[in-house]
PDB file of C-alpha atoms in Angstrom:
ATOM      1  CA  UNK C 185      23.546 -12.262  15.055  1.00 40.00           C
ATOM      2  CA  UNK C 186      24.232  -8.993  13.274  1.00 45.00           C
ATOM      3  CA  UNK C 187      21.774  -7.780  10.696  1.00 48.00           C
ATOM      4  CA  UNK C 188      22.655  -5.470   7.833  1.00 48.00           C
ATOM      5  CA  UNK C 189      24.483  -2.489   9.281  1.00 48.00           C
ATOM      6  CA  UNK C 190      23.445   0.975   8.118  1.00 50.00           C
ATOM      7  CA  UNK C 191      26.679   2.971   7.952  1.00 57.00           C
ATOM      8  CA  UNK C 192      24.769   6.218   8.636  1.00 58.00           C
ATOM      9  CA  UNK C 193      23.647   4.872  12.027  1.00 58.00           C
ATOM     10  CA  UNK C 194      26.051   4.188  14.873  1.00 70.00           C
ATOM     11  CA  UNK C 195      26.291   0.466  15.452  1.00 72.00           C
ATOM     12  CA  UNK C 196      25.270   0.763  19.104  1.00 73.00           C
ATOM     13  CA  UNK C 197      22.116   2.718  18.144  1.00 68.00           C
ATOM     14  CA  UNK C 198      21.002   0.373  15.365  1.00 65.00           C
ATOM     15  CA  UNK C 199      19.710  -2.307  17.745  1.00 68.00           C
ATOM     16  CA  UNK C 200      17.796   0.304  19.737  1.00 70.00           C
ATOM     17  CA  UNK C 201      16.157   1.686  16.575  1.00 63.00           C
ATOM     18  CA  UNK C 202      15.320  -1.807  15.342  1.00 59.00           C
ATOM     19  CA  UNK C 203      13.620  -2.615  18.646  1.00 66.00           C
ATOM     20  CA  UNK C 204      11.599   0.598  18.437  1.00 67.00           C
ATOM     21  CA  UNK C 205      10.523  -0.185  14.869  1.00 60.00           C
ATOM     22  CA  UNK C 206       9.636  -3.753  15.806  1.00 59.00           C
ATOM     23  CA  UNK C 207       7.399  -2.444  18.597  1.00 62.00           C
ATOM     24  CA  UNK C 208       5.812   0.070  16.231  1.00 62.00           C
ATOM     25  CA  UNK C 209       5.279  -2.418  13.413  1.00 56.00           C
ATOM     26  CA  UNK C 210       2.021  -4.044  14.614  1.00 55.00           C
ATOM     27  CA  UNK C 211       0.533  -0.672  15.526  1.00 58.00           C
ATOM     28  CA  UNK C 212       1.435   0.882  12.170  1.00 61.00           C
ATOM     29  CA  UNK C 213       0.235  -2.090  10.139  1.00 55.00           C
ATOM     30  CA  UNK C 214      -3.057  -2.228  12.021  1.00 54.00           C
ATOM     31  CA  UNK C 215      -3.484   1.539  11.804  1.00 58.00           C
ATOM     32  CA  UNK C 216      -2.680   1.767   8.107  1.00 58.00           C
ATOM     33  CA  UNK C 217      -5.043  -1.084   7.303  1.00 56.00           C
ATOM     34  CA  UNK C 218      -7.897   0.763   8.975  1.00 51.00           C
ATOM     35  CA  UNK C 219      -6.946   4.015   7.295  1.00 52.00           C
ATOM     36  CA  UNK C 220      -6.752   2.550   3.809  1.00 50.00           C
ATOM     37  CA  UNK C 221      -9.917   0.479   3.744  1.00 43.00           C
ATOM     38  CA  UNK C 222     -13.287  -0.074   5.258  1.00 48.00           C
ATOM     39  CA  UNK C 223     -12.073  -3.502   6.329  1.00 50.00           C
ATOM     40  CA  UNK C 224     -13.357  -2.830   9.854  1.00 45.00           C
ATOM     41  CA  UNK C 225     -16.874  -2.761   8.400  1.00 44.00           C
ATOM     42  CA  UNK C 226     -16.285  -6.120   6.725  1.00 55.00           C
ATOM     43  CA  UNK C 227     -16.885  -4.755   3.222  1.00 77.00           C
ATOM     44  CA  UNK C 228     -13.390  -5.060   1.696  1.00 77.00           C
ATOM     45  CA  UNK C 229     -10.132  -6.695   2.642  1.00 79.00           C
ATOM     46  CA  UNK C 230      -6.961  -4.640   2.859  1.00 77.00           C
ATOM     47  CA  UNK C 231      -5.735  -6.265  -0.380  1.00 82.00           C
ATOM     48  CA  UNK C 232      -8.985  -5.509  -2.216  1.00 87.00           C
ATOM     49  CA  UNK C 233      -8.811  -1.892  -1.095  1.00 83.00           C
ATOM     50  CA  UNK C 234      -5.203  -1.661  -2.269  1.00 82.00           C
ATOM     51  CA  UNK C 235      -6.078  -3.054  -5.713  1.00 89.00           C
ATOM     52  CA  UNK C 236      -8.984  -0.614  -6.096  1.00 90.00           C
ATOM     53  CA  UNK C 237      -6.815   2.342  -5.150  1.00 85.00           C
ATOM     54  CA  UNK C 238      -3.958   1.201  -7.411  1.00 87.00           C
ATOM     55  CA  UNK C 239      -6.344   0.972 -10.360  1.00 92.00           C
ATOM     56  CA  UNK C 240      -7.765   4.383  -9.533  1.00 89.00           C
ATOM     57  CA  UNK C 241      -4.238   5.811  -9.905  1.00 86.00           C
ATOM     58  CA  UNK C 242      -3.288   3.765 -12.984  1.00 84.00           C
ATOM     59  CA  UNK C 243      -6.654   3.780 -14.832  1.00 86.00           C
ATOM     60  CA  UNK C 244      -5.967   0.278 -16.188  1.00 89.00           C
ATOM     61  CA  UNK C 245      -3.282  -2.311 -15.706  1.00 92.00           C
ATOM     62  CA  UNK C 246      -2.146  -5.652 -17.020  1.00 92.00           C
ATOM     63  CA  UNK C 247      -2.420  -8.321 -14.347  1.00 92.00           C
ATOM     64  CA  UNK C 248       1.346  -8.933 -14.358  1.00 90.00           C
ATOM     65  CA  UNK C 249       2.056  -5.223 -13.886  1.00 90.00           C
ATOM     66  CA  UNK C 250      -0.544  -4.942 -11.111  1.00 90.00           C
ATOM     67  CA  UNK C 251       1.002  -7.886  -9.255  1.00 89.00           C
ATOM     68  CA  UNK C 252       4.478  -6.341  -9.580  1.00 85.00           C
ATOM     69  CA  UNK C 253       3.238  -2.907  -8.470  1.00 82.00           C
ATOM     70  CA  UNK C 254       1.562  -4.387  -5.378  1.00 81.00           C
ATOM     71  CA  UNK C 255       4.397  -6.789  -4.589  1.00 80.00           C
ATOM     72  CA  UNK C 256       2.026  -9.763  -4.651  1.00 84.00           C
ATOM     73  CA  UNK C 257       2.064 -13.005  -6.592  1.00 89.00           C
ATOM     74  CA  UNK C 258       0.062 -13.219  -9.834  1.00 90.00           C
ATOM     75  CA  UNK C 259      -2.078 -15.950  -8.283  1.00 92.00           C
ATOM     76  CA  UNK C 260      -2.845 -13.792  -5.246  1.00 91.00           C
ATOM     77  CA  UNK C 261      -3.780 -10.790  -7.390  1.00 92.00           C
ATOM     78  CA  UNK C 262      -5.894 -12.999  -9.642  1.00 93.00           C
ATOM     79  CA  UNK C 263      -7.937 -14.172  -6.647  1.00 94.00           C
ATOM     80  CA  UNK C 264      -8.402 -10.611  -5.381  1.00 94.00           C
ATOM     81  CA  UNK C 265      -9.443  -9.443  -8.857  1.00 95.00           C
ATOM     82  CA  UNK C 266     -11.902 -12.365  -9.150  1.00 95.00           C
ATOM     83  CA  UNK C 267     -13.661 -11.234  -5.969  1.00 94.00           C
ATOM     84  CA  UNK C 268     -13.771  -7.618  -7.168  1.00 95.00           C
ATOM     85  CA  UNK C 269     -15.099  -8.671 -10.591  1.00 95.00           C
ATOM     86  CA  UNK C 270     -17.856 -10.611  -8.795  1.00 95.00           C
ATOM     87  CA  UNK C 271     -18.756  -7.406  -6.928  1.00 94.00           C
ATOM     88  CA  UNK C 272     -18.884  -5.534 -10.287  1.00 96.00           C
ATOM     89  CA  UNK C 273     -16.073  -3.188  -9.202  1.00 95.00           C
ATOM     90  CA  UNK C 274     -13.480  -4.275 -11.771  1.00 96.00           C
ATOM     91  CA  UNK C 275     -13.747  -5.363 -15.388  1.00 96.00           C
ATOM     92  CA  UNK C 276     -11.280  -7.834 -16.854  1.00 92.00           C
ATOM     93  CA  UNK C 277     -10.475  -7.939 -20.576  1.00 90.00           C
ATOM     94  CA  UNK C 278      -8.348 -10.361 -22.583  1.00 87.00           C
ATOM     95  CA  UNK C 279      -6.034  -9.023 -25.278  1.00 79.00           C
ATOM     96  CA  UNK C 280      -7.251  -9.177 -28.879  1.00 85.00           C
ATOM     97  CA  UNK C 281      -3.945 -10.324 -30.340  1.00 84.00           C
ATOM     98  CA  UNK C 282      -2.812 -12.355 -27.337  1.00 82.00           C
ATOM     99  CA  UNK C 283      -5.576 -13.769 -25.129  1.00 81.00           C
ATOM    100  CA  UNK C 284      -3.031 -14.499 -22.387  1.00 82.00           C
ATOM    101  CA  UNK C 285      -2.629 -10.761 -21.771  1.00 84.00           C
ATOM    102  CA  UNK C 286      -5.276  -9.714 -19.254  1.00 88.00           C
ATOM    103  CA  UNK C 287      -6.031  -6.071 -18.514  1.00 90.00           C
ATOM    104  CA  UNK C 288      -8.177  -4.843 -15.625  1.00 95.00           C
ATOM    105  CA  UNK C 289      -9.812  -1.499 -14.959  1.00 96.00           C
ATOM    106  CA  UNK C 290     -12.365  -0.040 -12.581  1.00 96.00           C
ATOM    107  CA  UNK C 291     -16.031  -0.012 -13.475  1.00 96.00           C
ATOM    108  CA  UNK C 292     -18.085   3.122 -12.778  1.00 96.00           C
ATOM    109  CA  UNK C 293     -19.174   1.519  -9.490  1.00 95.00           C
ATOM    110  CA  UNK C 294     -15.536   0.577  -8.735  1.00 94.00           C
ATOM    111  CA  UNK C 295     -14.363   4.132  -9.318  1.00 94.00           C
ATOM    112  CA  UNK C 296     -16.960   5.444  -6.844  1.00 93.00           C
ATOM    113  CA  UNK C 297     -15.845   2.892  -4.245  1.00 90.00           C
ATOM    114  CA  UNK C 298     -12.131   3.626  -4.838  1.00 88.00           C
ATOM    115  CA  UNK C 299     -12.748   7.367  -4.428  1.00 88.00           C
ATOM    116  CA  UNK C 300     -14.627   6.699  -1.196  1.00 86.00           C
ATOM    117  CA  UNK C 301     -11.767   4.543   0.114  1.00 82.00           C
ATOM    118  CA  UNK C 302      -9.251   7.249  -0.818  1.00 78.00           C
ATOM    119  CA  UNK C 303     -11.318   9.850   1.042  1.00 79.00           C
ATOM    120  CA  UNK C 304     -11.513   7.601   4.116  1.00 77.00           C
ATOM    121  CA  UNK C 305      -7.752   7.148   3.992  1.00 72.00           C
ATOM    122  CA  UNK C 306      -7.114  10.886   3.565  1.00 74.00           C
ATOM    123  CA  UNK C 307      -9.328  11.714   6.562  1.00 74.00           C
ATOM    124  CA  UNK C 308      -7.530   9.154   8.716  1.00 70.00           C
ATOM    125  CA  UNK C 309      -4.121  10.445   7.671  1.00 69.00           C
ATOM    126  CA  UNK C 310      -5.234  14.026   8.377  1.00 72.00           C
ATOM    127  CA  UNK C 311      -6.308  13.002  11.904  1.00 73.00           C
ATOM    128  CA  UNK C 312      -2.931  11.356  12.428  1.00 70.00           C
ATOM    129  CA  UNK C 313      -1.055  14.401  11.081  1.00 71.00           C
ATOM    130  CA  UNK C 314      -2.909  16.725  13.463  1.00 72.00           C
ATOM    131  CA  UNK C 315      -1.147  15.003  16.377  1.00 77.00           C
ATOM    132  CA  UNK C 316       2.374  15.617  15.041  1.00 74.00           C
ATOM    133  CA  UNK C 317       4.200  18.974  14.988  1.00 80.00           C
ATOM    134  CA  UNK C 318       5.025  20.100  11.443  1.00 76.00           C
ATOM    135  CA  UNK C 319       8.806  19.886  11.822  1.00 80.00           C
ATOM    136  CA  UNK C 320       8.487  16.260  13.012  1.00 83.00           C
ATOM    137  CA  UNK C 321       5.963  15.490  10.305  1.00 77.00           C
ATOM    138  CA  UNK C 322       8.336  16.730   7.601  1.00 79.00           C
ATOM    139  CA  UNK C 323      11.141  14.512   8.908  1.00 86.00           C
ATOM    140  CA  UNK C 324       8.768  11.559   9.318  1.00 80.00           C
ATOM    141  CA  UNK C 325       7.448  11.801   5.758  1.00 79.00           C
ATOM    142  CA  UNK C 326      10.941  12.314   4.329  1.00 82.00           C
ATOM    143  CA  UNK C 327      12.063   9.202   6.183  1.00 83.00           C
ATOM    144  CA  UNK C 328       9.095   7.122   5.003  1.00 75.00           C
ATOM    145  CA  UNK C 329       9.775   8.177   1.423  1.00 76.00           C
ATOM    146  CA  UNK C 330      13.421   7.110   1.754  1.00 78.00           C
ATOM    147  CA  UNK C 331      12.320   3.779   3.206  1.00 72.00           C
ATOM    148  CA  UNK C 332       9.802   3.275   0.396  1.00 68.00           C
ATOM    149  CA  UNK C 333      12.531   3.893  -2.179  1.00 69.00           C
ATOM    150  CA  UNK C 334      14.660   1.282  -0.435  1.00 67.00           C
ATOM    151  CA  UNK C 335      11.810  -1.211  -0.484  1.00 61.00           C
ATOM    152  CA  UNK C 336      11.322  -0.677  -4.219  1.00 57.00           C
ATOM    153  CA  UNK C 337      15.027  -1.419  -4.848  1.00 57.00           C
ATOM    154  CA  UNK C 338      14.786  -5.056  -3.796  1.00 52.00           C
TER     155      UNK C 338
END
């Protein structure tokens, strides 16, 4: 079975690259989860950490927009937000003109936690970057950015 063929990659090399990425996938996912949250300490899930950091960047967001930004269902995001509201990290407000419109933003406590998570992530990424020569790092980051653009196009 042939998957989508990237015309910039020789056909015979594509399978080899896919196998390498498939082997890397669990390691990268596990590593990025630990870098982006304190999930290992049992305090926040990966999804909760992602919501906190997204709101730190966006200041506030409508629930629909947050779900779209994170690539999660509205129901999934609603459950994550519920847990964060219960921890007093996020405040939820209904629209004045249309009560169906729900906006969320970080509380003061939530902003402190989000900044701490971002610092933890930055330290982890810095440790990872120290192991990679600069020329390789530049190519790696360029490639990840191209992949991210492709993922956003779906």
